[in-house]
PDB file of C-alpha atoms in Angstrom:
ATOM      1  CA  PHE J  26      95.236  90.450 157.379  1.00  0.00           C
ATOM      2  CA  GLY J  27      93.531  90.742 153.972  1.00  0.00           C
ATOM      3  CA  SER J  28      92.680  87.725 151.866  1.00  0.00           C
ATOM      4  CA  SER J  29      93.874  89.205 148.529  1.00  0.00           C
ATOM      5  CA  CYS J  30      97.110  91.268 147.436  1.00  0.00           C
ATOM      6  CA  GLU J  31      95.344  93.913 145.183  1.00  0.00           C
ATOM      7  CA  GLY J  32      95.627  91.847 141.977  1.00  0.00           C
ATOM      8  CA  TYR J  33      98.405  89.670 142.731  1.00  0.00           C
ATOM      9  CA  SER J  34      97.925  85.919 143.627  1.00  0.00           C
ATOM     10  CA  CYS J  35      99.295  85.042 147.198  1.00  0.00           C
ATOM     11  CA  PRO J  36      99.977  81.492 147.999  1.00  0.00           C
ATOM     12  CA  ARG J  37      98.120  80.090 151.069  1.00  0.00           C
ATOM     13  CA  SER J  38      99.329  77.576 153.218  1.00  0.00           C
ATOM     14  CA  PRO J  39      96.642  75.237 154.718  1.00  0.00           C
ATOM     15  CA  VAL J  40      95.711  75.560 158.267  1.00  0.00           C
ATOM     16  CA  MET J  41      96.192  72.177 160.057  1.00  0.00           C
ATOM     17  CA  ALA J  42      93.240  71.430 162.238  1.00  0.00           C
ATOM     18  CA  PRO J  43      94.141  69.646 165.608  1.00  0.00           C
ATOM     19  CA  LYS J  44      93.997  65.822 165.147  1.00  0.00           C
ATOM     20  CA  PRO J  45      92.336  63.605 167.533  1.00  0.00           C
ATOM     21  CA  ASN J  46      94.108  61.949 170.375  1.00  0.00           C
ATOM     22  CA  PRO J  47      94.497  58.373 169.631  1.00  0.00           C
ATOM     23  CA  LYS J  48      95.149  57.776 173.258  1.00  0.00           C
ATOM     24  CA  ALA J  49      92.152  59.335 174.513  1.00  0.00           C
ATOM     25  CA  ALA J  50      89.751  56.985 175.972  1.00  0.00           C
ATOM     26  CA  PRO J  51      86.904  55.968 173.814  1.00  0.00           C
ATOM     27  CA  GLY J  52      84.402  56.564 176.149  1.00  0.00           C
ATOM     28  CA  GLY J  53      85.138  60.124 176.680  1.00  0.00           C
ATOM     29  CA  GLY J  54      87.567  59.258 179.620  1.00  0.00           C
ATOM     30  CA  GLU J  55      90.525  61.299 180.796  1.00  0.00           C
ATOM     31  CA  GLU J  56      92.751  62.915 178.113  1.00  0.00           C
ATOM     32  CA  ASN J  57      96.546  63.205 178.082  1.00  0.00           C
ATOM     33  CA  TRP J  58      96.615  67.137 178.625  1.00  0.00           C
ATOM     34  CA  PRO J  59     100.542  67.385 178.431  1.00  0.00           C
ATOM     35  CA  GLU J  60     100.616  65.776 175.254  1.00  0.00           C
ATOM     36  CA  LEU J  61      97.728  67.634 174.046  1.00  0.00           C
ATOM     37  CA  ASN J  62      99.186  70.791 175.109  1.00  0.00           C
ATOM     38  CA  MET J  63     102.476  70.106 173.275  1.00  0.00           C
ATOM     39  CA  LYS J  64     100.451  69.343 170.018  1.00  0.00           C
ATOM     40  CA  LEU J  65      98.810  72.500 170.596  1.00  0.00           C
ATOM     41  CA  GLU J  66     101.750  74.571 171.144  1.00  0.00           C
ATOM     42  CA  ILE J  67     103.373  72.832 167.936  1.00  0.00           C
ATOM     43  CA  GLN J  68     100.222  73.657 166.018  1.00  0.00           C
ATOM     44  CA  ILE J  69     100.451  77.418 167.394  1.00  0.00           C
ATOM     45  CA  LYS J  70     104.097  77.478 166.252  1.00  0.00           C
ATOM     46  CA  VAL J  71     103.120  76.188 162.778  1.00  0.00           C
ATOM     47  CA  LEU J  72     100.211  78.704 162.619  1.00  0.00           C
ATOM     48  CA  LYS J  73     102.471  81.662 163.527  1.00  0.00           C
ATOM     49  CA  GLN J  74     105.075  80.581 160.974  1.00  0.00           C
ATOM     50  CA  GLN J  75     102.355  80.399 158.371  1.00  0.00           C
ATOM     51  CA  MET J  76     101.121  83.656 159.515  1.00  0.00           C
ATOM     52  CA  PHE J  77     104.524  85.285 159.306  1.00  0.00           C
ATOM     53  CA  MET J  78     104.926  83.767 155.919  1.00  0.00           C
ATOM     54  CA  ARG J  79     101.718  85.180 154.888  1.00  0.00           C
ATOM     55  CA  ASP J  80     102.702  88.570 156.178  1.00  0.00           C
ATOM     56  CA  GLU J  81     105.774  88.472 154.108  1.00  0.00           C
ATOM     57  CA  GLN J  82     103.739  87.438 151.284  1.00  0.00           C
ATOM     58  CA  ILE J  83     101.399  90.282 151.760  1.00  0.00           C
ATOM     59  CA  ALA J  84     104.068  92.828 152.336  1.00  0.00           C
ATOM     60  CA  SER J  85     105.739  91.676 149.020  1.00  0.00           C
ATOM     61  CA  CYS J  86     102.383  91.906 147.343  1.00  0.00           C
ATOM     62  CA  ARG J  87     101.956  95.192 148.468  1.00  0.00           C
ATOM     63  CA  LYS J  88     105.138  96.192 147.639  1.00  0.00           C
ATOM     64  CA  GLU J  89     105.004  94.782 143.980  1.00  0.00           C
ATOM     65  CA  THR J  90     101.633  96.680 143.989  1.00  0.00           C
ATOM     66  CA  ALA J  91     103.137  99.819 144.882  1.00  0.00           C
ATOM     67  CA  ASP J  92     105.995  99.341 142.429  1.00  0.00           C
ATOM     68  CA  GLY J  93     103.334  98.652 139.565  1.00  0.00           C
ATOM     69  CA  LYS J  94     101.257 101.512 140.573  1.00  0.00           C
ATOM     70  CA  LYS J  95     104.589 103.874 140.358  1.00  0.00           C
ATOM     71  CA  GLN J  96     105.489 102.177 137.073  1.00  0.00           C
ATOM     72  CA  CYS J  97     101.938 102.739 135.682  1.00  0.00           C
ATOM     73  CA  GLU J  98     101.934 106.451 136.972  1.00  0.00           C
ATOM     74  CA  HIS J  99     105.540 106.943 135.457  1.00  0.00           C
ATOM     75  CA  LEU J 100     104.006 105.264 132.018  1.00  0.00           C
ATOM     76  CA  ASP J 101     100.889 107.685 132.356  1.00  0.00           C
ATOM     77  CA  LYS J 102     103.251 110.562 132.861  1.00  0.00           C
ATOM     78  CA  SER J 103     105.541 109.445 129.866  1.00  0.00           C
ATOM     79  CA  PHE J 104     102.285 108.739 127.806  1.00  0.00           C
ATOM     80  CA  ALA J 105     101.174 112.256 128.468  1.00  0.00           C
ATOM     81  CA  ALA J 106     104.494 114.016 127.781  1.00  0.00           C
ATOM     82  CA  GLU J 107     104.675 111.927 124.533  1.00  0.00           C
ATOM     83  CA  MET J 108     101.231 113.171 123.640  1.00  0.00           C
ATOM     84  CA  GLU J 109     101.947 116.792 124.322  1.00  0.00           C
ATOM     85  CA  THR J 110     105.280 116.487 122.487  1.00  0.00           C
ATOM     86  CA  ARG J 111     103.284 114.857 119.455  1.00  0.00           C
ATOM     87  CA  ARG J 112     100.526 117.641 119.760  1.00  0.00           C
ATOM     88  CA  GLU J 113     103.461 120.444 119.798  1.00  0.00           C
ATOM     89  CA  VAL J 114     105.171 118.843 116.859  1.00  0.00           C
ATOM     90  CA  THR J 115     101.862 118.323 114.952  1.00  0.00           C
ATOM     91  CA  HIS J 116     100.857 121.890 115.811  1.00  0.00           C
ATOM     92  CA  GLU J 117     104.241 123.077 114.384  1.00  0.00           C
ATOM     93  CA  MET J 118     104.104 120.977 111.380  1.00  0.00           C
ATOM     94  CA  GLY J 119     100.688 122.216 110.547  1.00  0.00           C
ATOM     95  CA  ARG J 120     101.889 125.674 110.870  1.00  0.00           C
ATOM     96  CA  GLN J 121     104.569 125.247 108.599  1.00  0.00           C
ATOM     97  CA  TYR J 122     102.515 123.517 106.203  1.00  0.00           C
ATOM     98  CA  MET J 123     100.078 126.352 106.124  1.00  0.00           C
ATOM     99  CA  GLU J 124     102.962 128.669 105.705  1.00  0.00           C
ATOM    100  CA  MET J 125     104.235 126.803 102.787  1.00  0.00           C
ATOM    101  CA  GLN J 126     101.068 126.634 101.222  1.00  0.00           C
ATOM    102  CA  GLU J 127     100.531 130.128 101.659  1.00  0.00           C
ATOM    103  CA  SER J 128     104.093 131.053 100.182  1.00  0.00           C
ATOM    104  CA  PHE J 129     103.309 128.646  97.415  1.00  0.00           C
ATOM    105  CA  ASN J 130     100.156 130.357  96.448  1.00  0.00           C
ATOM    106  CA  GLU J 131     101.889 133.427  96.598  1.00  0.00           C
ATOM    107  CA  ARG J 132     104.408 132.461  94.383  1.00  0.00           C
ATOM    108  CA  ILE J 133     102.003 130.693  91.823  1.00  0.00           C
ATOM    109  CA  THR J 134      99.982 133.994  91.827  1.00  0.00           C
ATOM    110  CA  ALA J 135     102.999 136.098  90.974  1.00  0.00           C
ATOM    111  CA  LEU J 136     104.171 133.539  88.389  1.00  0.00           C
ATOM    112  CA  GLN J 137     100.574 133.650  86.650  1.00  0.00           C
ATOM    113  CA  GLU J 138     100.821 137.514  86.625  1.00  0.00           C
ATOM    114  CA  ASP J 139     104.176 137.312  85.042  1.00  0.00           C
ATOM    115  CA  VAL J 140     103.002 134.756  82.408  1.00  0.00           C
ATOM    116  CA  ALA J 141      99.941 136.946  81.671  1.00  0.00           C
ATOM    117  CA  ALA J 142     102.340 140.187  81.415  1.00  0.00           C
ATOM    118  CA  SER J 143     104.619 138.125  79.333  1.00  0.00           C
ATOM    119  CA  LYS J 144     101.746 137.074  77.092  1.00  0.00           C
ATOM    120  CA  ALA J 145     100.487 140.518  76.640  1.00  0.00           C
ATOM    121  CA  GLU J 146     103.872 141.813  75.731  1.00  0.00           C
ATOM    122  CA  ILE J 147     104.378 138.961  73.462  1.00  0.00           C
ATOM    123  CA  GLU J 148     100.930 139.708  71.764  1.00  0.00           C
ATOM    124  CA  ASP J 149     101.762 143.481  71.452  1.00  0.00           C
ATOM    125  CA  VAL J 150     105.186 142.736  70.006  1.00  0.00           C
ATOM    126  CA  GLN J 151     103.401 140.284  67.396  1.00  0.00           C
ATOM    127  CA  ARG J 152     101.049 143.226  66.564  1.00  0.00           C
ATOM    128  CA  THR J 153     103.689 145.458  66.254  1.00  0.00           C
ATOM    129  CA  ALA J 154     105.778 143.169  64.043  1.00  0.00           C
ATOM    130  CA  GLU J 155     102.755 142.441  61.891  1.00  0.00           C
ATOM    131  CA  ARG J 156     101.948 146.310  61.552  1.00  0.00           C
ATOM    132  CA  THR J 157     105.563 146.744  60.681  1.00  0.00           C
ATOM    133  CA  ARG J 158     105.614 143.947  57.942  1.00  0.00           C
ATOM    134  CA  ILE J 159     102.377 145.435  56.430  1.00  0.00           C
ATOM    135  CA  GLU J 160     103.737 148.970  56.392  1.00  0.00           C
ATOM    136  CA  LYS J 161     107.067 147.476  54.905  1.00  0.00           C
ATOM    137  CA  ASP J 162     105.218 145.540  52.616  1.00  0.00           C
ATOM    138  CA  ASP J 163     103.172 148.763  51.505  1.00  0.00           C
ATOM    139  CA  LYS J 164     106.500 150.606  51.422  1.00  0.00           C
ATOM    140  CA  ILE J 165     108.012 148.291  49.156  1.00  0.00           C
ATOM    141  CA  ASN J 166     104.917 148.100  46.960  1.00  0.00           C
ATOM    142  CA  GLN J 167     104.784 151.791  46.651  1.00  0.00           C
ATOM    143  CA  GLN J 168     108.440 152.061  45.701  1.00  0.00           C
ATOM    144  CA  ASP J 169     108.068 149.189  43.297  1.00  0.00           C
ATOM    145  CA  GLU J 170     105.307 151.210  41.594  1.00  0.00           C
ATOM    146  CA  GLU J 171     107.287 154.404  41.841  1.00  0.00           C
ATOM    147  CA  ILE J 172     110.265 152.304  40.151  1.00  0.00           C
ATOM    148  CA  LYS J 173     107.967 151.024  37.349  1.00  0.00           C
ATOM    149  CA  THR J 174     106.561 154.580  36.834  1.00  0.00           C
ATOM    150  CA  LEU J 175     110.116 156.174  36.498  1.00  0.00           C
ATOM    151  CA  THR J 176     111.124 153.278  34.385  1.00  0.00           C
ATOM    152  CA  ALA J 177     108.210 153.867  32.174  1.00  0.00           C
ATOM    153  CA  LYS J 178     108.984 157.843  32.146  1.00  0.00           C
ATOM    154  CA  MET J 179     112.552 156.928  31.346  1.00  0.00           C
ATOM    155  CA  GLU J 180     111.710 154.684  28.589  1.00  0.00           C
ATOM    156  CA  SER J 181     109.133 157.250  27.439  1.00  0.00           C
ATOM    157  CA  MET J 182     111.839 159.924  27.524  1.00  0.00           C
ATOM    158  CA  ALA J 183     114.365 157.738  25.928  1.00  0.00           C
ATOM    159  CA  PHE J 184     111.935 157.102  23.032  1.00  0.00           C
ATOM    160  CA  GLU J 185     111.235 160.843  22.681  1.00  0.00           C
ATOM    161  CA  PHE J 186     115.020 161.704  22.869  1.00  0.00           C
ATOM    162  CA  ALA J 187     115.524 159.239  20.134  1.00  0.00           C
ATOM    163  CA  ASP J 188     112.848 160.707  18.134  1.00  0.00           C
ATOM    164  CA  MET J 189     114.146 164.295  18.594  1.00  0.00           C
ATOM    165  CA  LEU J 190     117.814 162.891  17.973  1.00  0.00           C
ATOM    166  CA  LYS J 191     116.637 161.432  14.878  1.00  0.00           C
ATOM    167  CA  SER J 192     114.740 164.381  13.727  1.00  0.00           C
ATOM    168  CA  THR J 193     117.634 166.552  14.382  1.00  0.00           C
ATOM    169  CA  LEU J 194     119.996 164.336  12.350  1.00  0.00           C
ATOM    170  CA  ASP J 195     117.575 164.129   9.647  1.00  0.00           C
ATOM    171  CA  LYS J 196     117.729 167.899   9.456  1.00  0.00           C
ATOM    172  CA  MET J 197     121.323 168.204   9.685  1.00  0.00           C
ATOM    173  CA  SER J 198     121.734 165.666   7.026  1.00  0.00           C
ATOM    174  CA  GLN J 199     119.322 167.685   4.866  1.00  0.00           C
ATOM    175  CA  ARG J 200     121.187 170.821   5.629  1.00  0.00           C
ATOM    176  CA  ILE J 201     124.545 168.993   4.947  1.00  0.00           C
ATOM    177  CA  GLU J 202     123.337 167.911   1.612  1.00  0.00           C
ATOM    178  CA  VAL J 203     122.096 171.287   0.918  1.00  0.00           C
ATOM    179  CA  THR J 204     125.371 172.868   1.811  1.00  0.00           C
ATOM    180  CA  HIS J 205     127.498 170.426  -0.185  1.00  0.00           C
ATOM    181  CA  SER J 206     125.154 171.155  -3.090  1.00  0.00           C
ATOM    182  CA  SER J 207     125.550 174.922  -2.575  1.00  0.00           C
ATOM    183  CA  TRP J 208     129.327 174.488  -2.552  1.00  0.00           C
ATOM    184  CA  ASP J 209     129.313 172.391  -5.522  1.00  0.00           C
ATOM    185  CA  ARG J 210     127.711 175.277  -7.475  1.00  0.00           C
ATOM    186  CA  ASP J 211     129.696 178.188  -6.184  1.00  0.00           C
ATOM    187  CA  ALA J 212     133.251 177.630  -4.948  1.00  0.00           C
ATOM    188  CA  GLY J 213     133.533 181.406  -4.089  1.00  0.00           C
ATOM    189  CA  LYS J 214     131.644 180.927  -0.818  1.00  0.00           C
ATOM    190  CA  PRO J 215     133.028 181.663   2.631  1.00  0.00           C
ATOM    191  CA  PRO J 216     134.456 178.817   4.825  1.00  0.00           C
ATOM    192  CA  LEU J 217     132.329 176.122   6.391  1.00  0.00           C
ATOM    193  CA  MET J 218     132.209 177.471   9.880  1.00  0.00           C
ATOM    194  CA  ASN J 219     130.752 180.725   8.417  1.00  0.00           C
ATOM    195  CA  ARG J 220     128.356 178.737   6.317  1.00  0.00           C
ATOM    196  CA  LEU J 221     127.360 176.671   9.482  1.00  0.00           C
ATOM    197  CA  LYS J 222     126.551 179.835  11.296  1.00  0.00           C
ATOM    198  CA  GLU J 223     123.895 180.500   8.689  1.00  0.00           C
ATOM    199  CA  PHE J 224     122.297 177.469   9.903  1.00  0.00           C
ATOM    200  CA  SER J 225     122.941 177.888  13.516  1.00  0.00           C
ATOM    201  CA  LEU J 226     124.800 174.915  14.042  1.00  0.00           C
ATOM    202  CA  ALA J 227     127.909 176.421  15.633  1.00  0.00           C
ATOM    203  CA  ASP J 228     128.186 179.355  18.330  1.00  0.00           C
ATOM    204  CA  ASP J 229     129.718 182.624  17.400  1.00  0.00           C
ATOM    205  CA  PRO J 230     133.180 182.917  19.121  1.00  0.00           C
ATOM    206  CA  ALA J 231     132.315 186.488  20.114  1.00  0.00           C
ATOM    207  CA  SER J 232     129.041 185.680  21.820  1.00  0.00           C
ATOM    208  CA  SER J 233     130.545 182.797  23.524  1.00  0.00           C
ATOM    209  CA  GLY J 234     133.197 184.911  25.050  1.00  0.00           C
TER     210      GLY J 234
END
């Protein structure tokens, strides 16, 4: 039998040595063989019992060792399966992260392009609005100048018309005064309409028809 149980401590029973026979002759005389034989048989029985117990202890140790080995193998397989699962999960998480990163980068690029296009469109609209405002201001200024010019012409024409009207009225007043003076001197003259024709102040009825 082995002296150890593969890492497990197995109790040992002390082997009893045969005791000296107290009845033996001190001088090396004849021994009591029956009694000695009985004692040896008892010792053999004790040794057999101890050997049986040790066999049981060794078998128990071996069984525990086998169970421990199986448990270790099971744990190793569980650890290996766990590591494989974690590796697969880590790989899948990494793949999903890379896909999300790529998707986010594409989305960011698209948004940046949209922002750039919107900025360009806003700048174009602002330039158009500024150009339109300048054109409108120029047109308004031009119209203001035309209005001022027309107003000045109208004022000038009004003054000219007033001068012409005043001149005409002055001439008419002079002719009327001359006519009245003539009527006062000659009562046999034609009526007023005929006299006005002479000064071209009234239209001839025949010519107007």
